[in-house]
Amino acid sequence: MQMTLRWYGSKYDTVTLKQIRQIPGVTGVISTLYGTAPGEVWELADILALKKEIENAGLSLAGIESVNIHDAIKVGSPDRDMYINNYITTLERLGQAGIHMVCYNFMPVFDWTRTELARMRPDGSTVLAYTQEAVDALDPEKMFDSIAGEMNGTVMPGWEPERMARVKELFALYKDMDDEKLFANLKYFLERIMPTCDKYNINMAIHPDDPAWSVFGLPRIIINKKNILRMMQMVDNPHNGVTFCSGSYGTNLDNDLPDMIRSLKDRIHFAHVRNLKFNTPTDFEEAAHLSSDGTFDMYEIMLALYDIGFTGPIRPDHGRMIWDEVAMPGYGLYDRALGATYLNGLWEAIEKQHL
Ligand code: DNO
């Protein structure tokens, strides 16, 4: 595996490449052209400039998170082919730039959903949290307003103000969508892009829906082992793979994370590893990465990745806000650096046990 950190680019991130370079064992970043909108064709020059900036800082660009999917593709509207063609052009350019891993998601309207961005934990750190009760009590169209004040002045991915301004329109677009239609549209999209992925050796890594169940009555399909295996089989190409995100699949306590990892051998192209602390099955908060701080056994998760011979990029995920850092919720430097170091420690121990 290659240990990486997510980085939003010098215009958007509070964390610098220089700081990332100094985290022991982190050799790459996962980034994106953050200013682009879903459906836009990415310019090769912009991709190359991003790559060069990262390489000049002594790191590699280990993959893209995300090239976002236009809603026309998800709902299968008549103009979807135009947006798929744009997506293909972007993939070709990424391939030409030597980038071989692309993370994306197929979630309707909202990307990941949390109900609090700064819940205080007993140690005084603040974390993202979710309660089903809060979601059930919330008007989805007000969702953005209710969390916007806690973003510390940043623009959180998936929660861009331009997108949230259109939330009513987006809900109308998904009115007739159900799981089957969403699966069919995902299949159509994947079948169209796979020849390009084969040509440029690009691993597509779908990110799970977070939380891993339907919210606000919207269909959600990338939620459990059964559905991801269905997705792998419906377009049976090694480039059709997943981002294994322990914090997203882990929102549903029925998901056995190490077992899911083992069932996805050769199809996990990217891993997000983090811990959650469940207070009740419908109330969870994002803990430190350490097993004992949360609900998951992080050793077992790393061992399962080791056992399947995982070689792709991995990153610590949402960190707590600690040591008075002011940054994008979940994406500060300090706790993610602690997470990377801890995960590297687990990996080193596992490797040495297997010598
Ligand atoms: C949240 C992230 C997601 C993820 C996208 C992938 O912090 O894990 O926004 O990047 O769902 O497309």
Coordinates of C-alpha atoms and ligand atoms in Angstrom, one line a residue:
M1 CA 0.0 0.0 0.0
Q2 CA 1.0 3.6 -0.4
M3 CA 0.2 5.9 2.5
T4 CA -1.3 9.2 1.3
L5 CA -3.3 12.2 2.6
R6 CA -6.1 14.0 0.9
W7 CA -5.1 17.5 -0.2
Y8 CA -7.5 20.0 -1.8
G9 CA -4.9 22.2 -3.6
S10 CA -3.1 25.3 -2.5
K11 CA -6.0 27.6 -3.1
Y12 CA -8.4 25.6 -0.9
D13 CA -6.5 23.7 1.7
T14 CA -5.3 24.9 5.1
V15 CA -2.7 22.2 5.0
T16 CA 0.4 22.6 2.9
L17 CA 2.3 20.0 0.8
K18 CA 5.4 20.8 2.9
Q19 CA 3.5 19.8 6.1
I20 CA 2.3 16.6 4.4
R21 CA 5.8 15.7 3.2
Q22 CA 6.9 15.8 6.9
I23 CA 4.4 13.1 8.1
P24 CA 6.5 10.0 8.4
G25 CA 5.6 7.4 5.8
V26 CA 3.3 9.6 3.7
T27 CA 4.6 9.6 0.2
G28 CA 1.7 10.8 -1.9
V29 CA -1.5 12.9 -1.9
I30 CA -4.9 12.3 -3.3
S31 CA -6.2 15.5 -4.9
T32 CA -8.6 16.9 -7.5
L33 CA -9.2 20.0 -9.6
Y34 CA -11.3 21.4 -6.9
G35 CA -12.6 24.3 -8.9
T36 CA -14.2 22.2 -11.6
A37 CA -17.9 21.3 -11.7
P38 CA -19.4 17.9 -12.3
G39 CA -19.7 17.3 -16.1
E40 CA -16.9 19.6 -17.1
V41 CA -14.0 18.4 -19.2
W42 CA -10.7 18.8 -17.3
E43 CA -7.9 20.5 -19.1
L44 CA -4.7 18.5 -19.5
A45 CA -2.6 21.5 -18.6
D46 CA -4.4 21.9 -15.3
I47 CA -3.9 18.2 -14.5
L48 CA -0.2 18.4 -15.3
A49 CA 0.2 21.6 -13.3
L50 CA -1.4 20.0 -10.2
K51 CA 0.9 16.9 -10.7
K52 CA 4.0 19.0 -11.0
E53 CA 3.2 21.1 -8.0
I54 CA 2.8 17.9 -5.9
E55 CA 6.0 16.3 -7.3
N56 CA 8.0 19.5 -6.7
A57 CA 7.1 19.1 -3.1
G58 CA 8.6 15.6 -3.0
L59 CA 5.2 13.7 -3.1
S60 CA 3.3 11.8 -5.8
L61 CA -0.2 12.4 -7.0
A62 CA -1.5 8.9 -6.1
G63 CA -5.0 9.4 -7.5
I64 CA -7.9 11.6 -7.9
E65 CA -10.7 12.0 -5.4
S66 CA -13.1 12.8 -7.1
V67 CA -14.0 13.2 -10.7
N68 CA -17.7 13.8 -9.8
I69 CA -20.5 12.4 -11.8
H70 CA -23.1 14.8 -13.3
D71 CA -26.6 14.2 -12.1
A72 CA -27.8 13.6 -15.7
I73 CA -25.7 10.4 -15.6
K74 CA -27.1 9.3 -12.3
V75 CA -30.7 9.8 -13.3
G76 CA -30.2 8.7 -16.9
S77 CA -31.6 11.8 -18.6
P78 CA -31.4 12.2 -22.4
D79 CA -28.3 14.4 -22.2
R80 CA -26.3 11.8 -20.2
D81 CA -24.2 10.7 -23.2
M82 CA -22.8 14.1 -23.6
Y83 CA -21.7 14.1 -19.9
I84 CA -20.3 10.6 -20.2
N85 CA -18.3 11.7 -23.3
N86 CA -17.0 14.6 -21.2
Y87 CA -16.1 12.2 -18.4
I88 CA -14.3 10.0 -20.9
T89 CA -12.2 12.9 -22.2
T90 CA -11.3 13.7 -18.6
L91 CA -10.2 10.1 -18.0
E92 CA -8.2 10.1 -21.2
R93 CA -6.3 13.2 -20.0
L94 CA -5.8 11.8 -16.6
G95 CA -4.4 8.6 -18.3
Q96 CA -2.1 10.8 -20.5
A97 CA -0.9 12.5 -17.3
G98 CA 0.0 9.1 -15.8
I99 CA -2.8 9.0 -13.2
H100 CA -4.3 5.5 -12.7
M101 CA -6.8 5.8 -9.9
V102 CA -10.1 7.7 -9.9
C103 CA -12.5 7.8 -6.9
Y104 CA -16.1 8.8 -7.5
N105 CA -19.5 8.3 -6.0
F106 CA -23.0 7.6 -7.2
M107 CA -25.0 9.2 -4.4
P108 CA -28.1 11.2 -5.4
V109 CA -28.2 14.8 -4.3
F110 CA -26.1 14.7 -1.1
D111 CA -22.6 13.3 -1.0
W112 CA -21.8 12.2 2.6
T113 CA -24.3 13.4 5.3
R114 CA -23.6 14.4 8.8
T115 CA -25.8 16.2 11.2
E116 CA -23.1 17.9 13.3
L117 CA -19.7 19.1 12.2
A118 CA -18.3 19.9 15.6
R119 CA -19.5 17.6 18.3
M120 CA -17.4 17.9 21.4
R121 CA -15.9 14.7 22.7
P122 CA -14.8 14.0 26.3
D123 CA -11.2 14.9 25.5
G124 CA -12.2 18.4 24.2
S125 CA -11.7 17.5 20.5
T126 CA -14.5 18.1 18.0
V127 CA -15.7 15.7 15.4
L128 CA -18.3 15.1 12.8
A129 CA -21.4 13.2 14.0
Y130 CA -24.6 11.8 12.8
T131 CA -27.9 11.0 14.4
Q132 CA -30.8 9.5 12.5
E133 CA -33.2 11.4 14.8
A134 CA -31.8 14.7 13.6
V135 CA -32.0 13.6 9.9
D136 CA -35.6 12.5 10.4
A137 CA -36.5 15.9 11.9
L138 CA -34.8 17.9 9.2
D139 CA -36.2 19.4 6.0
P140 CA -33.6 18.2 3.4
E141 CA -33.8 21.5 1.7
K142 CA -32.6 23.1 5.0
M143 CA -29.8 20.6 5.4
F144 CA -27.2 22.9 3.9
D145 CA -28.1 25.9 6.0
S146 CA -28.0 23.9 9.1
I147 CA -24.4 22.8 8.7
A148 CA -23.0 25.7 6.6
G149 CA -22.2 27.7 9.8
E150 CA -19.8 25.0 11.1
M151 CA -17.6 24.7 8.0
N152 CA -14.9 27.0 9.4
G153 CA -15.0 29.2 6.3
T154 CA -14.1 26.3 4.0
V155 CA -16.1 24.7 1.2
M156 CA -16.7 21.1 2.0
P157 CA -16.6 18.6 -0.9
G158 CA -20.2 17.6 -1.8
W159 CA -21.5 20.7 0.0
E160 CA -20.6 23.4 -2.5
P161 CA -23.0 26.4 -2.0
E162 CA -23.8 26.4 -5.8
R163 CA -24.9 22.8 -5.6
M164 CA -26.9 23.3 -2.5
A165 CA -28.7 26.3 -4.0
R166 CA -30.2 23.9 -6.4
V167 CA -31.3 21.3 -3.9
K168 CA -35.0 21.6 -4.6
E169 CA -34.4 21.1 -8.3
L170 CA -32.2 18.1 -7.6
F171 CA -34.8 16.5 -5.4
A172 CA -37.3 16.9 -8.3
L173 CA -34.8 15.2 -10.7
Y174 CA -34.6 12.1 -8.5
K175 CA -38.3 11.9 -7.9
D176 CA -38.9 8.7 -9.9
M177 CA -35.5 7.1 -9.1
D178 CA -35.3 3.9 -7.2
D179 CA -32.4 1.4 -6.5
E180 CA -33.0 -0.6 -9.7
K181 CA -32.9 2.5 -11.9
L182 CA -29.8 3.8 -10.2
F183 CA -28.1 0.4 -10.6
A184 CA -29.0 0.4 -14.3
N185 CA -27.6 3.9 -14.8
L186 CA -24.4 3.0 -13.0
K187 CA -24.1 0.0 -15.3
Y188 CA -24.6 2.1 -18.4
F189 CA -22.0 4.6 -17.2
L190 CA -19.4 1.9 -16.4
E191 CA -19.9 0.0 -19.6
R192 CA -19.3 3.2 -21.6
I193 CA -16.1 4.2 -19.7
M194 CA -14.4 0.8 -19.3
P195 CA -12.8 0.8 -22.7
T196 CA -11.0 4.0 -21.8
C197 CA -10.0 2.6 -18.4
D198 CA -8.6 -0.5 -20.1
K199 CA -6.7 1.6 -22.6
Y200 CA -5.1 3.9 -20.0
N201 CA -5.1 1.4 -17.1
I202 CA -7.3 3.5 -14.9
N203 CA -8.8 1.9 -11.8
M204 CA -12.2 3.3 -11.0
A205 CA -13.0 3.2 -7.3
I206 CA -16.5 3.9 -6.3
H207 CA -17.0 5.4 -2.9
P208 CA -19.7 4.0 -0.7
D209 CA -22.8 6.0 0.2
D210 CA -22.4 7.6 3.6
P211 CA -24.3 6.8 5.7
A212 CA -24.8 3.4 4.1
W213 CA -28.6 3.6 3.9
S214 CA -31.2 5.7 2.2
V215 CA -31.5 9.3 3.6
F216 CA -34.5 11.6 2.9
G217 CA -36.1 8.8 0.8
L218 CA -33.4 9.0 -1.9
P219 CA -32.1 5.7 -3.3
R220 CA -28.7 4.6 -2.1
I221 CA -27.0 1.5 -3.6
I222 CA -23.3 1.3 -2.6
I223 CA -24.1 0.3 0.9
N224 CA -23.2 -3.4 1.7
K225 CA -21.4 -6.5 0.5
K226 CA -24.3 -7.8 -1.6
N227 CA -24.7 -4.6 -3.5
I228 CA -21.0 -4.1 -4.2
L229 CA -20.6 -7.7 -5.4
R230 CA -23.6 -7.1 -7.7
M231 CA -21.9 -4.0 -9.0
M232 CA -18.6 -5.9 -9.6
Q233 CA -20.4 -8.6 -11.4
M234 CA -22.7 -6.5 -13.6
V235 CA -19.6 -4.9 -15.2
D236 CA -17.0 -7.6 -14.6
N237 CA -13.8 -5.7 -15.4
P238 CA -10.9 -5.4 -13.0
H239 CA -10.9 -1.6 -13.5
N240 CA -14.4 -1.5 -12.1
G241 CA -13.5 -1.4 -8.4
V242 CA -14.1 0.2 -5.1
T243 CA -12.9 2.7 -2.6
F244 CA -13.1 0.7 0.6
C245 CA -14.1 3.3 3.2
S246 CA -14.3 1.8 6.7
G247 CA -16.1 4.9 8.1
S248 CA -18.8 4.8 5.4
Y249 CA -19.5 1.1 5.2
G250 CA -19.0 1.0 9.0
T251 CA -22.0 3.3 9.6
N252 CA -24.1 0.2 9.2
L253 CA -23.1 -2.2 12.0
D254 CA -24.4 -5.1 10.0
N255 CA -21.5 -4.7 7.6
D256 CA -18.6 -7.0 8.7
L257 CA -15.7 -4.8 7.4
P258 CA -12.8 -7.3 7.3
D259 CA -15.1 -9.9 5.6
M260 CA -16.1 -7.3 3.0
I261 CA -12.5 -6.5 2.3
R262 CA -11.6 -10.2 1.9
S263 CA -14.6 -10.6 -0.6
L264 CA -13.2 -7.7 -2.7
K265 CA -9.7 -9.1 -3.4
D266 CA -8.2 -7.3 -6.5
R267 CA -11.1 -4.9 -6.7
I268 CA -10.2 -2.5 -3.9
H269 CA -8.3 0.3 -5.6
F270 CA -8.2 2.8 -2.8
A271 CA -8.8 2.6 0.9
H272 CA -10.1 5.2 3.4
V273 CA -9.4 3.9 6.9
R274 CA -11.0 5.5 10.0
N275 CA -12.9 4.7 13.1
L276 CA -16.3 5.5 14.4
K277 CA -17.7 5.5 17.9
F278 CA -21.3 4.3 18.2
N279 CA -23.3 5.7 21.1
T280 CA -26.4 3.9 19.8
P281 CA -26.9 2.2 16.4
T282 CA -28.3 5.4 15.0
D283 CA -25.9 7.9 16.7
F284 CA -22.3 7.8 15.9
E285 CA -19.4 10.2 16.0
E286 CA -16.0 10.1 14.3
A287 CA -13.4 8.9 16.8
A288 CA -9.6 9.0 16.6
H289 CA -8.2 6.3 14.4
L290 CA -7.0 4.2 17.4
S291 CA -9.1 1.0 17.8
S292 CA -9.8 1.6 21.5
D293 CA -11.2 5.1 20.9
G294 CA -14.0 3.8 18.7
T295 CA -16.0 0.8 17.7
F296 CA -13.9 -0.9 15.0
D297 CA -10.9 -3.1 15.3
M298 CA -8.5 -1.2 13.1
Y299 CA -5.9 -4.0 13.3
E300 CA -8.4 -6.5 11.8
I301 CA -9.2 -4.0 9.0
M302 CA -5.5 -3.5 8.2
L303 CA -4.9 -7.2 8.4
A304 CA -7.7 -7.9 5.9
L305 CA -6.1 -5.4 3.5
Y306 CA -2.8 -7.0 4.0
D307 CA -4.2 -10.5 3.4
I308 CA -5.7 -9.6 0.1
G309 CA -2.4 -8.1 -1.1
F310 CA -3.7 -4.6 -1.2
T311 CA -1.1 -2.4 -3.1
G312 CA -3.1 0.8 -3.8
P313 CA -3.2 4.2 -2.1
I314 CA -4.6 4.3 1.4
R315 CA -5.4 7.4 3.5
P316 CA -6.4 8.2 7.0
D317 CA -9.9 9.7 6.8
H318 CA -11.7 12.4 8.7
G319 CA -9.6 13.5 11.6
R320 CA -10.8 15.1 14.8
M321 CA -10.2 18.8 15.3
I322 CA -7.5 19.0 17.9
W323 CA -4.8 21.3 19.3
D324 CA -6.9 24.4 18.3
E325 CA -6.5 23.8 14.6
V326 CA -9.0 25.7 12.4
A327 CA -9.5 23.8 9.2
M328 CA -12.1 22.1 7.1
P329 CA -14.1 19.8 9.5
G330 CA -12.5 16.3 9.2
Y331 CA -9.6 17.5 7.1
G332 CA -7.2 19.2 9.5
L333 CA -3.5 18.3 9.6
Y334 CA -2.9 17.1 13.1
D335 CA -5.3 14.2 13.7
R336 CA -5.0 12.9 10.2
A337 CA -1.2 12.9 10.6
L338 CA -1.7 10.9 13.9
G339 CA -4.0 8.6 11.9
A340 CA -1.4 8.0 9.1
T341 CA 1.3 7.2 11.6
Y342 CA -0.9 4.8 13.6
L343 CA -2.0 3.0 10.4
N344 CA 1.6 2.8 9.2
G345 CA 2.5 1.3 12.6
L346 CA -0.2 -1.4 12.3
W347 CA 1.0 -2.2 8.8
E348 CA 4.6 -2.5 9.8
A349 CA 3.7 -4.9 12.7
I350 CA 1.5 -7.0 10.4
E351 CA 4.3 -7.1 7.7
K352 CA 6.8 -8.2 10.3
Q353 CA 4.5 -10.9 11.7
H354 CA 4.3 -12.3 8.2
L355 CA 8.0 -12.4 7.4
Ligands
DNO1 C1 -16.0 12.8 2.6 C2 -15.5 12.0 1.4 C3 -16.5 12.0 0.3 C4 -15.8 11.3 -0.9 C5 -16.7 11.2 -2.1 C6 -16.1 10.4 -3.2 O1 -15.2 13.3 3.3 O2 -15.1 10.8 1.8 O3 -16.8 13.3 0.0 O4 -14.7 12.0 -1.3 O5 -17.9 10.7 -1.8 O6 -16.6 10.8 -4.5

